[in-house]
């Protein structure tokens, strides 16, 4: 895990020094809202946005494994918590004056993820709660799918996942959050949108609970 943490931290280091935690959290949530939420269902649009912003792709295999999954020995693309398509994981360092952020996408499950090396977990959690509340609408079922705290080498990670089902895979998604109670590890906050094909789809949030085997 230490090697993975070092690789991930090195990738985040290229985007500058973090500023105040409150500013970092606000900018981090805005990045997620502007990219992963606003462009939901159109991963090619996310890729195009990354190109237009001249974002630096993350190519270090260990860092990419943390942020976007990795291929295992049989060539299948996997994350620490889910499955995927060979070569489907992409990730970019996102420069921001307030923090060190990473944007990542996967194809299977189709998801868009943002990471912050340092962001106030309470503020990110509060912003996430607002997003969940805003998703409530006539004809939309918003259902808690997971809420747990897991001890990891860098602290305790709180994971919360809601399903937002609108009746069709075209506009239904899981909204995932992970926050770590203390800084110093490869990440302190993660937000993710993941497409739902069925109302009770298994959800595999991109949370590195353990190093790859």
PDB file of C-alpha atoms in Angstrom:
ATOM      1  CA  UNK A   1       0.000   0.000   0.000  1.00  0.00           C
ATOM      2  CA  UNK A   2       2.942   2.314   0.701  1.00  0.00           C
ATOM      3  CA  UNK A   3       4.157   2.008  -2.903  1.00  0.00           C
ATOM      4  CA  UNK A   4       0.670   2.738  -4.203  1.00  0.00           C
ATOM      5  CA  UNK A   5       0.333   5.703  -1.884  1.00  0.00           C
ATOM      6  CA  UNK A   6       3.684   7.054  -3.056  1.00  0.00           C
ATOM      7  CA  UNK A   7       2.757   6.656  -6.731  1.00  0.00           C
ATOM      8  CA  UNK A   8      -0.625   8.309  -6.228  1.00  0.00           C
ATOM      9  CA  UNK A   9       0.859  11.132  -4.185  1.00  0.00           C
ATOM     10  CA  UNK A  10       3.505  11.693  -6.849  1.00  0.00           C
ATOM     11  CA  UNK A  11       0.804  11.972  -9.502  1.00  0.00           C
ATOM     12  CA  UNK A  12      -1.114  14.479  -7.426  1.00  0.00           C
ATOM     13  CA  UNK A  13       2.048  16.446  -6.687  1.00  0.00           C
ATOM     14  CA  UNK A  14       2.328  17.635 -10.269  1.00  0.00           C
ATOM     15  CA  UNK A  15      -0.761  19.831  -9.883  1.00  0.00           C
ATOM     16  CA  UNK A  16       0.592  22.119  -7.168  1.00  0.00           C
ATOM     17  CA  UNK A  17       0.427  22.681  -3.443  1.00  0.00           C
ATOM     18  CA  UNK A  18      -2.947  22.553  -1.667  1.00  0.00           C
ATOM     19  CA  UNK A  19      -4.312  25.740  -0.101  1.00  0.00           C
ATOM     20  CA  UNK A  20      -6.948  26.027   2.633  1.00  0.00           C
ATOM     21  CA  UNK A  21      -9.026  22.892   3.148  1.00  0.00           C
ATOM     22  CA  UNK A  22     -12.312  24.776   2.757  1.00  0.00           C
ATOM     23  CA  UNK A  23     -11.271  26.235  -0.608  1.00  0.00           C
ATOM     24  CA  UNK A  24      -9.971  22.862  -1.744  1.00  0.00           C
ATOM     25  CA  UNK A  25     -13.262  21.181  -0.827  1.00  0.00           C
ATOM     26  CA  UNK A  26     -15.323  23.825  -2.649  1.00  0.00           C
ATOM     27  CA  UNK A  27     -13.218  23.594  -5.823  1.00  0.00           C
ATOM     28  CA  UNK A  28     -13.182  19.808  -5.654  1.00  0.00           C
ATOM     29  CA  UNK A  29     -16.971  19.590  -5.455  1.00  0.00           C
ATOM     30  CA  UNK A  30     -17.317  22.116  -8.291  1.00  0.00           C
ATOM     31  CA  UNK A  31     -15.025  20.004 -10.484  1.00  0.00           C
ATOM     32  CA  UNK A  32     -17.196  16.971  -9.835  1.00  0.00           C
ATOM     33  CA  UNK A  33     -20.415  18.880 -10.509  1.00  0.00           C
ATOM     34  CA  UNK A  34     -19.116  20.552 -13.680  1.00  0.00           C
ATOM     35  CA  UNK A  35     -17.571  17.429 -15.191  1.00  0.00           C
ATOM     36  CA  UNK A  36     -18.889  14.148 -13.788  1.00  0.00           C
ATOM     37  CA  UNK A  37     -22.436  15.277 -13.062  1.00  0.00           C
ATOM     38  CA  UNK A  38     -22.980  17.746 -15.907  1.00  0.00           C
ATOM     39  CA  UNK A  39     -21.471  15.381 -18.490  1.00  0.00           C
ATOM     40  CA  UNK A  40     -23.009  12.189 -17.091  1.00  0.00           C
ATOM     41  CA  UNK A  41     -23.640   9.573 -19.748  1.00  0.00           C
ATOM     42  CA  UNK A  42     -21.115  11.036 -22.163  1.00  0.00           C
ATOM     43  CA  UNK A  43     -17.636   9.825 -21.254  1.00  0.00           C
ATOM     44  CA  UNK A  44     -16.295  10.938 -24.620  1.00  0.00           C
ATOM     45  CA  UNK A  45     -17.327  14.464 -23.650  1.00  0.00           C
ATOM     46  CA  UNK A  46     -15.292  14.091 -20.456  1.00  0.00           C
ATOM     47  CA  UNK A  47     -12.289  12.954 -22.512  1.00  0.00           C
ATOM     48  CA  UNK A  48     -12.747  15.863 -24.893  1.00  0.00           C
ATOM     49  CA  UNK A  49     -12.935  18.269 -21.951  1.00  0.00           C
ATOM     50  CA  UNK A  50      -9.683  16.866 -20.547  1.00  0.00           C
ATOM     51  CA  UNK A  51      -8.023  17.404 -23.943  1.00  0.00           C
ATOM     52  CA  UNK A  52      -9.393  20.932 -24.249  1.00  0.00           C
ATOM     53  CA  UNK A  53      -8.059  21.781 -20.782  1.00  0.00           C
ATOM     54  CA  UNK A  54      -4.659  20.317 -21.729  1.00  0.00           C
ATOM     55  CA  UNK A  55      -4.774  18.094 -18.665  1.00  0.00           C
ATOM     56  CA  UNK A  56      -1.729  15.936 -18.029  1.00  0.00           C
ATOM     57  CA  UNK A  57      -2.596  12.223 -18.435  1.00  0.00           C
ATOM     58  CA  UNK A  58      -1.503   9.949 -15.607  1.00  0.00           C
ATOM     59  CA  UNK A  59       0.472   7.063 -17.088  1.00  0.00           C
ATOM     60  CA  UNK A  60       2.369   5.676 -14.100  1.00  0.00           C
ATOM     61  CA  UNK A  61       0.902   2.145 -13.806  1.00  0.00           C
ATOM     62  CA  UNK A  62       0.699   2.176 -10.013  1.00  0.00           C
ATOM     63  CA  UNK A  63      -0.921   5.615  -9.879  1.00  0.00           C
ATOM     64  CA  UNK A  64      -3.328   4.674 -12.663  1.00  0.00           C
ATOM     65  CA  UNK A  65      -4.220   1.534 -10.714  1.00  0.00           C
ATOM     66  CA  UNK A  66      -5.230   3.659  -7.736  1.00  0.00           C
ATOM     67  CA  UNK A  67      -7.285   6.183  -9.692  1.00  0.00           C
ATOM     68  CA  UNK A  68      -8.777   4.203 -12.584  1.00  0.00           C
ATOM     69  CA  UNK A  69      -8.326   0.470 -12.027  1.00  0.00           C
ATOM     70  CA  UNK A  70      -5.749  -1.914 -13.417  1.00  0.00           C
ATOM     71  CA  UNK A  71      -5.550  -4.991 -15.661  1.00  0.00           C
ATOM     72  CA  UNK A  72      -5.066  -8.212 -13.718  1.00  0.00           C
ATOM     73  CA  UNK A  73      -3.124 -11.263 -14.874  1.00  0.00           C
ATOM     74  CA  UNK A  74      -5.788 -12.458 -17.314  1.00  0.00           C
ATOM     75  CA  UNK A  75      -5.951  -9.027 -18.935  1.00  0.00           C
ATOM     76  CA  UNK A  76      -9.346  -8.074 -17.552  1.00  0.00           C
ATOM     77  CA  UNK A  77      -9.557  -4.482 -16.357  1.00  0.00           C
ATOM     78  CA  UNK A  78     -10.368  -4.379 -12.661  1.00  0.00           C
ATOM     79  CA  UNK A  79     -10.446  -1.864  -9.847  1.00  0.00           C
ATOM     80  CA  UNK A  80      -9.922  -2.718  -6.215  1.00  0.00           C
ATOM     81  CA  UNK A  81     -13.696  -2.825  -5.823  1.00  0.00           C
ATOM     82  CA  UNK A  82     -15.060  -3.661  -9.272  1.00  0.00           C
ATOM     83  CA  UNK A  83     -14.644  -4.926 -12.810  1.00  0.00           C
ATOM     84  CA  UNK A  84     -13.942  -3.355 -16.166  1.00  0.00           C
ATOM     85  CA  UNK A  85     -12.827  -3.463 -19.778  1.00  0.00           C
ATOM     86  CA  UNK A  86      -9.152  -3.969 -20.731  1.00  0.00           C
ATOM     87  CA  UNK A  87      -7.482  -0.587 -21.028  1.00  0.00           C
ATOM     88  CA  UNK A  88     -10.614   1.318 -20.082  1.00  0.00           C
ATOM     89  CA  UNK A  89      -9.197   3.334 -17.206  1.00  0.00           C
ATOM     90  CA  UNK A  90      -8.062   6.898 -17.912  1.00  0.00           C
ATOM     91  CA  UNK A  91      -6.895   9.545 -15.453  1.00  0.00           C
ATOM     92  CA  UNK A  92      -5.626  13.128 -15.551  1.00  0.00           C
ATOM     93  CA  UNK A  93      -4.067  15.510 -13.062  1.00  0.00           C
ATOM     94  CA  UNK A  94      -6.277  18.599 -12.723  1.00  0.00           C
ATOM     95  CA  UNK A  95      -4.406  21.797 -11.824  1.00  0.00           C
ATOM     96  CA  UNK A  96      -6.161  23.939  -9.237  1.00  0.00           C
ATOM     97  CA  UNK A  97      -4.740  26.668  -6.996  1.00  0.00           C
ATOM     98  CA  UNK A  98      -6.478  25.190  -3.968  1.00  0.00           C
ATOM     99  CA  UNK A  99      -5.558  21.535  -4.152  1.00  0.00           C
ATOM    100  CA  UNK A 100      -4.282  18.414  -5.859  1.00  0.00           C
ATOM    101  CA  UNK A 101      -7.063  16.774  -7.852  1.00  0.00           C
ATOM    102  CA  UNK A 102      -7.362  13.880 -10.270  1.00  0.00           C
ATOM    103  CA  UNK A 103     -10.140  13.143 -12.784  1.00  0.00           C
ATOM    104  CA  UNK A 104     -10.638   9.536 -13.901  1.00  0.00           C
ATOM    105  CA  UNK A 105     -13.065   7.500 -16.015  1.00  0.00           C
ATOM    106  CA  UNK A 106     -13.866   3.811 -16.466  1.00  0.00           C
ATOM    107  CA  UNK A 107     -15.923   2.038 -19.134  1.00  0.00           C
ATOM    108  CA  UNK A 108     -17.155  -0.930 -17.108  1.00  0.00           C
ATOM    109  CA  UNK A 109     -18.782   0.038 -14.908  1.00  0.00           C
ATOM    110  CA  UNK A 110     -19.218   3.323 -16.767  1.00  0.00           C
ATOM    111  CA  UNK A 111     -18.132   5.931 -14.273  1.00  0.00           C
ATOM    112  CA  UNK A 112     -16.529   9.308 -13.766  1.00  0.00           C
ATOM    113  CA  UNK A 113     -14.477   9.893 -10.632  1.00  0.00           C
ATOM    114  CA  UNK A 114     -12.697  12.840  -9.042  1.00  0.00           C
ATOM    115  CA  UNK A 115     -10.103  12.572  -6.292  1.00  0.00           C
ATOM    116  CA  UNK A 116      -8.594  15.090  -3.883  1.00  0.00           C
ATOM    117  CA  UNK A 117      -5.415  14.436  -1.986  1.00  0.00           C
ATOM    118  CA  UNK A 118      -6.572  16.912   0.638  1.00  0.00           C
ATOM    119  CA  UNK A 119     -10.092  18.279   1.109  1.00  0.00           C
ATOM    120  CA  UNK A 120     -12.073  18.796   4.281  1.00  0.00           C
ATOM    121  CA  UNK A 121     -14.119  15.561   4.613  1.00  0.00           C
ATOM    122  CA  UNK A 122     -16.937  17.273   6.511  1.00  0.00           C
ATOM    123  CA  UNK A 123     -17.424  19.868   3.798  1.00  0.00           C
ATOM    124  CA  UNK A 124     -17.268  17.297   1.011  1.00  0.00           C
ATOM    125  CA  UNK A 125     -19.791  15.162   2.895  1.00  0.00           C
ATOM    126  CA  UNK A 126     -22.143  18.134   3.315  1.00  0.00           C
ATOM    127  CA  UNK A 127     -21.908  18.986  -0.389  1.00  0.00           C
ATOM    128  CA  UNK A 128     -22.597  15.351  -1.273  1.00  0.00           C
ATOM    129  CA  UNK A 129     -25.707  15.377   0.931  1.00  0.00           C
ATOM    130  CA  UNK A 130     -26.960  18.429  -0.981  1.00  0.00           C
ATOM    131  CA  UNK A 131     -26.409  16.640  -4.315  1.00  0.00           C
ATOM    132  CA  UNK A 132     -28.433  13.670  -3.068  1.00  0.00           C
ATOM    133  CA  UNK A 133     -31.235  15.980  -1.922  1.00  0.00           C
ATOM    134  CA  UNK A 134     -31.231  17.801  -5.267  1.00  0.00           C
ATOM    135  CA  UNK A 135     -31.592  14.481  -7.109  1.00  0.00           C
ATOM    136  CA  UNK A 136     -35.013  13.913  -5.530  1.00  0.00           C
ATOM    137  CA  UNK A 137     -37.759  14.648  -8.065  1.00  0.00           C
ATOM    138  CA  UNK A 138     -41.115  13.258  -9.225  1.00  0.00           C
ATOM    139  CA  UNK A 139     -40.563   9.874 -10.846  1.00  0.00           C
ATOM    140  CA  UNK A 140     -37.030   9.561  -9.450  1.00  0.00           C
ATOM    141  CA  UNK A 141     -36.220   6.989  -6.774  1.00  0.00           C
ATOM    142  CA  UNK A 142     -33.268   7.945  -4.571  1.00  0.00           C
ATOM    143  CA  UNK A 143     -32.219   5.031  -2.378  1.00  0.00           C
ATOM    144  CA  UNK A 144     -29.323   4.527   0.022  1.00  0.00           C
ATOM    145  CA  UNK A 145     -27.273   1.543  -1.187  1.00  0.00           C
ATOM    146  CA  UNK A 146     -24.234   1.592   1.102  1.00  0.00           C
ATOM    147  CA  UNK A 147     -23.094   3.465   4.197  1.00  0.00           C
ATOM    148  CA  UNK A 148     -20.075   2.140   6.065  1.00  0.00           C
ATOM    149  CA  UNK A 149     -16.726   3.016   7.561  1.00  0.00           C
ATOM    150  CA  UNK A 150     -13.678   0.873   6.826  1.00  0.00           C
ATOM    151  CA  UNK A 151     -10.245   1.061   8.417  1.00  0.00           C
ATOM    152  CA  UNK A 152      -7.389   1.427   5.915  1.00  0.00           C
ATOM    153  CA  UNK A 153      -3.661   2.026   6.489  1.00  0.00           C
ATOM    154  CA  UNK A 154      -4.087   5.796   6.092  1.00  0.00           C
ATOM    155  CA  UNK A 155      -7.080   6.174   8.428  1.00  0.00           C
ATOM    156  CA  UNK A 156     -10.784   5.366   8.340  1.00  0.00           C
ATOM    157  CA  UNK A 157     -12.617   5.737   5.014  1.00  0.00           C
ATOM    158  CA  UNK A 158     -16.332   6.545   5.079  1.00  0.00           C
ATOM    159  CA  UNK A 159     -18.188   5.222   2.033  1.00  0.00           C
ATOM    160  CA  UNK A 160     -21.734   6.245   1.146  1.00  0.00           C
ATOM    161  CA  UNK A 161     -23.572   5.330  -2.053  1.00  0.00           C
ATOM    162  CA  UNK A 162     -27.040   6.292  -3.294  1.00  0.00           C
ATOM    163  CA  UNK A 163     -28.882   4.882  -6.291  1.00  0.00           C
ATOM    164  CA  UNK A 164     -30.691   7.539  -8.341  1.00  0.00           C
ATOM    165  CA  UNK A 165     -33.102   5.639 -10.590  1.00  0.00           C
ATOM    166  CA  UNK A 166     -35.090   7.594 -13.165  1.00  0.00           C
ATOM    167  CA  UNK A 167     -36.639   4.667 -15.004  1.00  0.00           C
ATOM    168  CA  UNK A 168     -33.991   4.270 -17.683  1.00  0.00           C
ATOM    169  CA  UNK A 169     -30.287   3.494 -17.946  1.00  0.00           C
ATOM    170  CA  UNK A 170     -29.954   6.656 -20.030  1.00  0.00           C
ATOM    171  CA  UNK A 171     -30.314   8.906 -16.990  1.00  0.00           C
ATOM    172  CA  UNK A 172     -29.943   6.693 -13.907  1.00  0.00           C
ATOM    173  CA  UNK A 173     -26.801   6.537 -11.849  1.00  0.00           C
ATOM    174  CA  UNK A 174     -25.176   5.780  -8.536  1.00  0.00           C
ATOM    175  CA  UNK A 175     -23.726   8.702  -6.616  1.00  0.00           C
ATOM    176  CA  UNK A 176     -20.761   7.596  -4.509  1.00  0.00           C
ATOM    177  CA  UNK A 177     -18.704   9.309  -1.830  1.00  0.00           C
ATOM    178  CA  UNK A 178     -15.577   8.274   0.026  1.00  0.00           C
ATOM    179  CA  UNK A 179     -13.798  10.461   2.570  1.00  0.00           C
ATOM    180  CA  UNK A 180     -10.802   9.666   4.758  1.00  0.00           C
ATOM    181  CA  UNK A 181     -10.760  11.079   8.260  1.00  0.00           C
ATOM    182  CA  UNK A 182      -7.182  12.351   8.069  1.00  0.00           C
ATOM    183  CA  UNK A 183      -4.831  13.634   5.339  1.00  0.00           C
ATOM    184  CA  UNK A 184      -1.511  12.072   4.426  1.00  0.00           C
ATOM    185  CA  UNK A 185      -2.592   9.173   2.214  1.00  0.00           C
ATOM    186  CA  UNK A 186      -3.050   8.982  -1.562  1.00  0.00           C
ATOM    187  CA  UNK A 187      -6.491  10.614  -1.265  1.00  0.00           C
ATOM    188  CA  UNK A 188      -8.799  12.214   1.286  1.00  0.00           C
ATOM    189  CA  UNK A 189     -11.968  12.552  -0.790  1.00  0.00           C
ATOM    190  CA  UNK A 190     -13.529  10.770  -3.772  1.00  0.00           C
ATOM    191  CA  UNK A 191     -16.783  11.489  -5.608  1.00  0.00           C
ATOM    192  CA  UNK A 192     -18.133   9.316  -8.404  1.00  0.00           C
ATOM    193  CA  UNK A 193     -21.038   8.916 -10.784  1.00  0.00           C
ATOM    194  CA  UNK A 194     -21.645   5.368 -12.030  1.00  0.00           C
ATOM    195  CA  UNK A 195     -24.292   4.417 -14.592  1.00  0.00           C
ATOM    196  CA  UNK A 196     -27.140   2.145 -13.481  1.00  0.00           C
ATOM    197  CA  UNK A 197     -28.566  -0.247 -16.060  1.00  0.00           C
ATOM    198  CA  UNK A 198     -31.086  -1.782 -13.650  1.00  0.00           C
ATOM    199  CA  UNK A 199     -32.548  -0.338 -10.407  1.00  0.00           C
ATOM    200  CA  UNK A 200     -30.719  -2.891  -8.238  1.00  0.00           C
ATOM    201  CA  UNK A 201     -27.415  -3.065 -10.098  1.00  0.00           C
ATOM    202  CA  UNK A 202     -24.388  -3.952  -8.027  1.00  0.00           C
ATOM    203  CA  UNK A 203     -22.352  -0.800  -7.439  1.00  0.00           C
ATOM    204  CA  UNK A 204     -18.570  -0.942  -7.384  1.00  0.00           C
ATOM    205  CA  UNK A 205     -17.275   2.432  -6.225  1.00  0.00           C
ATOM    206  CA  UNK A 206     -13.660   3.169  -7.063  1.00  0.00           C
ATOM    207  CA  UNK A 207     -12.355   2.993  -3.494  1.00  0.00           C
ATOM    208  CA  UNK A 208      -8.883   1.502  -2.902  1.00  0.00           C
ATOM    209  CA  UNK A 209      -9.656  -0.492   0.218  1.00  0.00           C
ATOM    210  CA  UNK A 210      -6.689  -2.767  -0.360  1.00  0.00           C
ATOM    211  CA  UNK A 211      -3.668  -2.989  -2.659  1.00  0.00           C
ATOM    212  CA  UNK A 212      -3.930  -5.127  -5.818  1.00  0.00           C
ATOM    213  CA  UNK A 213      -2.904  -8.734  -5.434  1.00  0.00           C
TER     214      UNK A 213
END
